[in-house]
Each structure stands twice: as C-alpha cells, then as structure tokens.
Coordinates of C-alpha atoms in Angstrom, one line a residue:
M1083 CA -5.0 -46.3 -23.2
N1084 CA -3.0 -45.2 -26.2
L1085 CA -0.6 -42.2 -26.2
A1086 CA -3.3 -39.7 -27.3
E1087 CA -5.6 -40.7 -24.4
K1088 CA -2.7 -40.6 -21.9
I1089 CA -1.7 -37.1 -23.0
Y1090 CA -5.3 -35.9 -22.6
E1091 CA -5.8 -37.5 -19.2
L1092 CA -2.4 -36.2 -17.9
R1093 CA -3.3 -32.7 -19.0
K1094 CA -6.7 -32.9 -17.4
S1095 CA -5.1 -34.1 -14.2
R1096 CA -3.3 -30.8 -14.0
H1097 CA -6.4 -28.9 -14.9
W1098 CA -4.6 -27.4 -17.9
S1099 CA -6.1 -26.3 -21.2
Q1100 CA -4.5 -27.2 -24.5
E1101 CA -3.1 -23.7 -24.6
E1102 CA -1.4 -24.0 -21.2
L1103 CA 0.2 -27.4 -22.1
A1104 CA 1.4 -25.9 -25.4
Q1105 CA 3.0 -23.0 -23.5
E1106 CA 4.8 -25.5 -21.2
L1107 CA 6.2 -27.4 -24.2
N1108 CA 6.8 -24.2 -26.3
I1109 CA 4.6 -25.5 -29.1
S1110 CA 1.3 -24.5 -30.7
R1111 CA -2.1 -25.4 -29.3
Q1112 CA -2.8 -27.1 -32.7
S1113 CA 0.0 -29.5 -32.1
V1114 CA -1.4 -30.6 -28.7
S1115 CA -4.9 -30.9 -30.4
K1116 CA -3.5 -33.2 -33.0
W1117 CA -1.7 -35.4 -30.4
E1118 CA -4.9 -35.8 -28.4
S1119 CA -7.1 -36.5 -31.4
N1120 CA -4.5 -39.1 -32.6
Q1121 CA -3.7 -37.2 -35.8
A1122 CA 0.0 -36.8 -35.0
I1123 CA 2.5 -38.3 -32.6
P1124 CA 5.0 -36.3 -30.5
D1125 CA 8.7 -36.7 -31.5
S1126 CA 11.2 -38.3 -29.1
E1127 CA 12.2 -35.0 -27.6
K1128 CA 8.6 -34.0 -26.8
I1129 CA 8.0 -37.5 -25.3
I1130 CA 10.9 -36.9 -22.9
Q1131 CA 9.5 -33.4 -22.1
L1132 CA 6.1 -34.8 -21.4
S1133 CA 7.5 -37.5 -19.1
Q1134 CA 9.4 -34.9 -17.1
L1135 CA 6.5 -32.5 -17.1
F1136 CA 4.0 -35.0 -15.8
D1137 CA 6.5 -37.0 -13.7
V1138 CA 5.8 -40.3 -15.5
S1139 CA 8.1 -42.7 -17.4
T1140 CA 8.5 -42.7 -21.1
D1141 CA 7.5 -46.4 -21.0
Y1142 CA 4.2 -45.4 -19.5
L1143 CA 3.6 -43.0 -22.3
L1144 CA 4.6 -45.3 -25.1
K1145 CA 3.1 -48.6 -23.9
D1146 CA -0.6 -49.1 -24.1
D1147 CA -2.9 -50.5 -21.4
L1148 CA -0.7 -49.7 -18.4
L1149 CA -2.6 -48.6 -15.3
E1150 CA -2.6 -44.8 -15.2
S1151 CA -3.9 -44.2 -11.7
S1152 CA -0.5 -44.3 -10.0
S1153 CA 1.1 -42.0 -12.6
V1154 CA -1.4 -39.2 -12.3
Q1155 CA -0.5 -36.5 -9.8
K1156 CA -1.9 -37.2 -6.4
G1157 CA -4.3 -34.8 -4.7
S1158 CA -5.6 -33.3 -8.0
T1159 CA -9.3 -32.8 -8.3
P1160 CA -10.7 -35.2 -11.0
A1161 CA -12.1 -33.5 -14.0
K1162 CA -15.7 -34.3 -14.8
R1163 CA -16.1 -36.5 -17.9
V1164 CA -18.1 -35.2 -20.9
T1165 CA -19.3 -37.7 -23.5
L1166 CA -20.1 -36.9 -27.1
E1167 CA -23.8 -37.1 -26.4
M1168 CA -23.5 -34.8 -23.4
A1169 CA -21.5 -32.3 -25.5
K1170 CA -24.1 -32.3 -28.3
N1171 CA -27.0 -31.8 -25.8
F1172 CA -25.1 -29.0 -24.2
I1173 CA -24.5 -27.2 -27.5
D1174 CA -28.1 -27.6 -28.6
L1175 CA -29.5 -26.4 -25.3
R1176 CA -27.3 -23.4 -25.1
Q1177 CA -28.3 -22.4 -28.6
K1178 CA -32.0 -22.6 -27.7
M1179 CA -31.5 -20.7 -24.4
A1180 CA -29.5 -18.0 -26.2
K1181 CA -32.8 -16.9 -27.9
W1182 CA -34.5 -16.7 -24.5
Y1183 CA -31.6 -14.8 -22.9
A1184 CA -31.7 -12.4 -25.9
L1185 CA -35.4 -11.9 -25.6
A1186 CA -35.2 -11.2 -21.9
A1187 CA -32.5 -8.6 -22.4
A1188 CA -34.6 -6.9 -25.1
I1189 CA -37.6 -6.8 -22.8
L1190 CA -35.7 -5.4 -19.9
I1191 CA -34.0 -2.7 -22.0
T1192 CA -37.3 -1.5 -23.6
S1193 CA -39.3 -1.7 -20.3
P1194 CA -39.1 2.2 -19.7
I1195 CA -40.5 3.1 -23.2
A1196 CA -44.2 3.1 -22.3
L1197 CA -43.5 5.1 -19.1
I1198 CA -41.5 7.9 -20.8
L1199 CA -43.9 8.1 -23.7
L1200 CA -47.0 8.3 -21.5
S1201 CA -45.4 10.8 -19.2
Q1202 CA -44.4 13.1 -22.1
A1203 CA -47.8 12.6 -23.9
Q1204 CA -49.6 13.6 -20.7
E1205 CA -47.3 16.6 -20.1
S1206 CA -47.8 17.9 -23.6
G1207 CA -51.5 17.5 -23.5
K1208 CA -51.7 14.7 -26.1
L1209 CA -53.4 12.4 -23.6
D1210 CA -56.4 13.3 -21.4
L1211 CA -54.9 11.8 -18.2
T1212 CA -53.7 13.1 -14.9
E1213 CA -50.0 13.0 -14.2
N1214 CA -50.6 10.4 -11.5
T1215 CA -52.6 8.2 -13.8
A1216 CA -50.1 8.4 -16.6
S1217 CA -47.3 7.6 -14.2
L1218 CA -49.2 4.7 -12.7
I1219 CA -49.9 3.1 -16.1
G1220 CA -46.3 3.6 -17.1
I1221 CA -45.0 2.0 -13.9
I1222 CA -47.3 -0.9 -14.4
F1223 CA -45.8 -1.4 -17.9
V1224 CA -42.2 -1.1 -16.5
L1225 CA -42.8 -3.6 -13.7
S1226 CA -44.7 -6.0 -16.0
F1227 CA -41.8 -6.0 -18.5
V1228 CA -39.2 -6.4 -15.7
A1229 CA -41.2 -9.3 -14.3
I1230 CA -41.5 -11.1 -17.7
G1231 CA -37.8 -10.5 -18.4
V1232 CA -36.6 -11.8 -15.0
G1233 CA -39.0 -14.8 -15.3
I1234 CA -37.4 -15.7 -18.7
L1235 CA -33.9 -15.4 -17.2
I1236 CA -34.9 -17.7 -14.3
F1237 CA -36.4 -20.2 -16.8
A1238 CA -33.4 -20.2 -19.0
G1239 CA -31.0 -20.5 -16.0
M1240 CA -32.9 -23.5 -14.6
Q1241 CA -32.8 -25.3 -18.0
L1242 CA -29.0 -24.9 -18.0
S1243 CA -28.5 -25.7 -14.3
E1244 CA -27.4 -29.3 -14.8
Y1245 CA -24.5 -28.0 -17.0
E1246 CA -23.2 -25.4 -14.5
F1247 CA -20.1 -27.5 -13.9
M1248 CA -19.0 -26.9 -17.6
E1249 CA -18.5 -23.2 -16.7
N1250 CA -17.1 -23.6 -13.2
E1251 CA -15.2 -26.9 -12.9
P1252 CA -12.5 -28.7 -14.9
I1253 CA -13.9 -31.1 -17.5
A1254 CA -12.6 -34.0 -19.5
L1255 CA -13.9 -34.6 -23.0
D1256 CA -13.9 -38.1 -24.3
P1257 CA -11.2 -38.6 -26.9
G1258 CA -12.2 -37.7 -30.5
I1259 CA -14.7 -35.0 -29.4
I1260 CA -12.2 -32.1 -29.5
P1261 CA -11.8 -32.0 -33.4
L1262 CA -15.6 -32.1 -33.8
I1263 CA -16.0 -29.1 -31.5
Q1264 CA -13.1 -27.2 -33.1
E1265 CA -14.7 -27.7 -36.5
K1266 CA -18.1 -26.3 -35.3
Q1267 CA -16.2 -23.4 -33.7
H1268 CA -14.5 -22.7 -37.0
Q1269 CA -17.7 -22.9 -39.0
S1270 CA -19.4 -20.4 -36.7
R1271 CA -16.6 -17.8 -36.9
N1272 CA -17.7 -15.9 -40.0
A1273 CA -21.3 -15.6 -38.9
F1274 CA -20.2 -14.5 -35.4
I1275 CA -18.0 -11.8 -36.8
G1276 CA -20.7 -10.5 -39.2
K1277 CA -23.3 -10.3 -36.4
L1278 CA -20.9 -8.8 -34.0
I1279 CA -20.0 -6.0 -36.4
L1280 CA -23.7 -5.3 -37.1
A1281 CA -24.6 -5.1 -33.4
I1282 CA -21.7 -2.8 -32.6
V1283 CA -22.5 -0.5 -35.6
L1284 CA -26.1 -0.3 -34.5
L1285 CA -25.1 0.5 -30.9
I1286 CA -22.8 3.3 -32.2
L1287 CA -25.5 4.7 -34.4
S1288 CA -28.4 4.4 -32.0
P1289 CA -28.0 7.9 -30.4
L1290 CA -28.7 9.4 -33.9
S1291 CA -32.4 8.8 -33.4
F1292 CA -32.5 11.1 -30.4
L1293 CA -30.1 13.7 -31.9
I1294 CA -32.0 13.9 -35.2
A1295 CA -35.3 14.3 -33.3
E1296 CA -33.8 16.9 -30.9
L1297 CA -32.0 19.0 -33.5
L1298 CA -34.4 18.9 -36.4
F1299 CA -37.8 19.0 -34.8
A1300 CA -37.2 20.9 -31.5
N1301 CA -40.3 19.2 -30.0
E1302 CA -40.1 17.5 -26.7
F1303 CA -42.5 14.7 -27.5
I1304 CA -40.7 13.9 -30.8
S1305 CA -37.4 13.9 -28.8
I1306 CA -38.9 11.4 -26.4
I1307 CA -39.9 9.3 -29.4
G1308 CA -36.2 9.5 -30.5
I1309 CA -35.2 8.1 -27.1
A1310 CA -37.7 5.3 -27.5
I1311 CA -36.2 4.4 -30.9
L1312 CA -32.7 4.6 -29.3
L1313 CA -33.8 2.0 -26.7
I1314 CA -35.3 -0.2 -29.3
L1315 CA -32.0 -0.1 -31.3
V1316 CA -30.0 -0.8 -28.2
A1317 CA -32.3 -3.7 -27.3
F1318 CA -32.0 -5.2 -30.8
S1319 CA -28.2 -4.8 -30.7
V1320 CA -27.7 -6.4 -27.3
A1321 CA -30.1 -9.2 -28.2
L1322 CA -28.1 -9.9 -31.3
L1323 CA -24.8 -9.9 -29.3
I1324 CA -26.2 -12.3 -26.8
Q1325 CA -27.7 -14.7 -29.3
T1326 CA -24.4 -14.7 -31.2
S1327 CA -22.0 -14.8 -28.2
I1328 CA -23.6 -17.6 -26.1
P1329 CA -23.2 -20.3 -28.8
R1330 CA -19.6 -19.1 -29.4
N1331 CA -18.8 -19.2 -25.7
T1332 CA -20.2 -22.7 -25.6
Y1333 CA -17.4 -24.0 -27.8
A1334 CA -14.9 -22.1 -25.6
M1335 CA -16.4 -23.8 -22.5
L1336 CA -16.0 -27.3 -23.9
L1337 CA -12.5 -26.6 -25.2
E1338 CA -11.6 -24.7 -22.0
E1339 CA -10.2 -21.8 -23.9
G1340 CA -9.9 -18.1 -23.0
E1341 CA -11.8 -17.2 -19.8
Y1342 CA -12.8 -20.9 -19.4
Q1343 CA -9.3 -22.2 -18.8
P1344 CA -9.2 -24.3 -15.6
S1345 CA -7.0 -21.7 -13.8
K1346 CA -9.5 -18.9 -14.7
K1347 CA -12.5 -21.0 -13.7
K1348 CA -11.2 -20.9 -10.1
V1349 CA -11.1 -17.2 -10.1
K1350 CA -14.5 -16.9 -11.8
S1351 CA -16.1 -19.0 -9.1
K1352 CA -14.7 -16.7 -6.4
I1353 CA -16.0 -13.5 -8.0
E1354 CA -19.5 -14.6 -8.8
P1355 CA -20.9 -13.5 -5.4
W1356 CA -19.4 -10.1 -6.0
I1357 CA -21.1 -9.9 -9.4
T1358 CA -24.4 -10.7 -7.8
I1359 CA -23.9 -8.0 -5.1
Y1360 CA -23.0 -5.5 -7.8
W1361 CA -26.2 -6.0 -9.9
M1362 CA -28.4 -6.2 -6.8
T1363 CA -26.9 -2.8 -5.7
A1364 CA -27.6 -1.4 -9.1
L1365 CA -31.2 -2.6 -8.9
F1366 CA -31.6 -1.1 -5.4
I1367 CA -30.3 2.3 -6.6
Y1368 CA -32.6 2.3 -9.6
I1369 CA -35.7 1.6 -7.5
V1370 CA -34.9 4.0 -4.7
Y1371 CA -33.9 6.8 -7.0
S1372 CA -36.9 6.3 -9.2
L1373 CA -39.3 6.3 -6.2
Y1374 CA -37.7 9.0 -4.1
F1375 CA -37.4 11.5 -7.0
D1376 CA -40.3 10.2 -9.1
A1377 CA -37.9 10.0 -11.9
W1378 CA -39.1 6.8 -13.7
A1379 CA -38.9 8.7 -17.1
T1380 CA -35.2 9.3 -16.7
S1381 CA -33.8 6.7 -14.3
W1382 CA -33.3 4.2 -17.1
I1383 CA -30.0 5.8 -17.7
I1384 CA -28.7 4.0 -14.5
W1385 CA -28.6 0.7 -16.5
P1386 CA -26.3 1.8 -19.3
A1387 CA -24.1 3.5 -16.7
A1388 CA -24.1 0.3 -14.6
G1389 CA -23.1 -1.7 -17.6
I1390 CA -20.1 0.6 -18.3
F1391 CA -18.9 0.6 -14.6
Y1392 CA -19.4 -3.2 -14.5
V1393 CA -16.5 -3.7 -16.9
I1394 CA -14.2 -1.7 -14.6
F1395 CA -15.6 -3.5 -11.5
Y1396 CA -15.0 -6.9 -13.1
I1397 CA -11.4 -6.1 -14.1
I1398 CA -10.6 -4.8 -10.5
I1399 CA -12.2 -7.8 -8.8
S1400 CA -10.6 -10.3 -11.2
N1401 CA -7.1 -8.9 -10.7
T1402 CA -7.7 -8.8 -6.9
Q1403 CA -8.6 -12.5 -6.8
Q1404 CA -5.8 -13.5 -9.1
S1405 CA -3.3 -11.8 -6.9

C-alpha cells in the first residue's frame, strides 16, 4: 500500500472520521482528504505525528508494500469495505427511496383531511348524512391513508435494508472514492439550500390559510377548509424537506461526517430502540384519545406536537447515552 492508503486504513482502524483525525493533528479536514486521495503528502513533522498517533514506525508509513496487519491497533472492529460500485448503487437507491419516503410522509400528514371536512360538512348541513355515517366514512379514509403511508415506508425500508450498516457501522471507502463523493456533495449544496429555504418558508406561512379563513369569513366550514389547506402545505413542505435531506445525508453517511461519525454511530445504535418506543407511544395515544373522546377531527394535532417533543426527547436521550 502507498502512504495515502495507509493513512486511510489506519484512520479507519480507529473508527475515526476525517474530521476527528484532523482534530488530533490540528489541521483541516481538507488536508486529510488530500492525503488520502493522494493529492498531497504530509510533511515530515506530520509523518512523525502520524506514526506516534497510530503507534507505527515512520518506515511503515513511508515504505510501500509492507504488511499492515501487525501495525493496526489490535482489538479494533474492522470497518466494512465500500467499493465505488457499491457507493454509486447506494446513492442512486437512496435518491429513489427519498421520493417514496416523501410521498409516505405527505399521505400520513393529509390523512385527517377527509374526516375533518366530512364531519364539518355534516354538522353544517351541507351533506345529507348522519353523524355516525360521516364519521365512519372519514375514519375509513384516515385508516386507508395511514395503511398506504405505512406500507410505503415498509417498502422503502426493505429496499434499503442491505445498506443498514452504512448508517450504523464503521465503513471503509476504497481509495479514490472520497473526492468523487465530496464533489457530488458540493454540487448538491445550492439546490439543497434553495429547497430547504422554500420548505421552511412554506411551513412558517402555512397557518395563514386557517387565520385568513377564520378572521375574514367567520364561517366554521370555511375555517375547516383553511385547516385542510394548512395540512396540505405542511405535507408539501415536509415532503420537500425529506426528498432534499435524504440524498444530502447519503453523502454524509459515506464520508462519515456530522451525526454519522463512527463515535456517534455507536450512540445512535443505542438510542434507536428508544425512538421506536417514543413513536409507538405517540401512535397509541393518538388512537386511544381519538376513540375514547371521538375526536378524530381534532386529534391530528397530536402529531405536530409529537414532532416538537421528539426533538427534545432525542437531545435528552443522546446526551444520556453519550455520558
């Protein structure tokens, strides 16, 4: 192996990201990236630092084709190798599944619309239906939408199941792949920022549909239409965020940046069961509350509230596991 490959393998043996190695050496991540892609060579001072940091000789670093197995830290979990073809397939599949995840989120968010419209239309006399009939039809719509949304999520999750290790375990990219992924990441930056701004602006403005209907028309049915429009805007915004964020996160996974650094992957694997418990609890509360109080028309508010509290819950659980 040449020097670039040895630096890469030694870093992976410690389960460090490029950022973490850069911090150890007090240099920029870009410098580490150039070393590993053979675009630059460390100076003599950094060679000595590297040998001390990884407990290998300078001869090992500078001479090609020496056996590396005895030099890599014993007891470390080997990182899974990722080839160029595997990385490309992973990127393409994640981009395709991002559309399905976005669609599922939009379907789930808009699932209460039919129920609240039917309930209000029946109550205001616009539909010649009994209250029970209107509620039954609305509930059928809600459950159908939820079933479709969950089905899509299961389908997308199964498609990506063979790549779960990318998110939860240390990986080792073949030399030369990193610059290609970094270039794709850079090219997607402007589009990501533009769509992110659009989605956030729409989320902020979405309550206006309800406020305008409530304040200008003073009609309950029109106010409910305002709520329906609000949910549609929220669904579109969330779908846009998901469709934009998933491909962006894909590059972070492959480069092991941010929340996908090896040290953080260990924490993430520990908190995943708690996340499942949280959302199952939210679903249980939603169903019990809706059935017990017959509040299907208003219980949708549980989900935005659950989303807000999830952020707090995630921070607390993450800090607990890290400590």
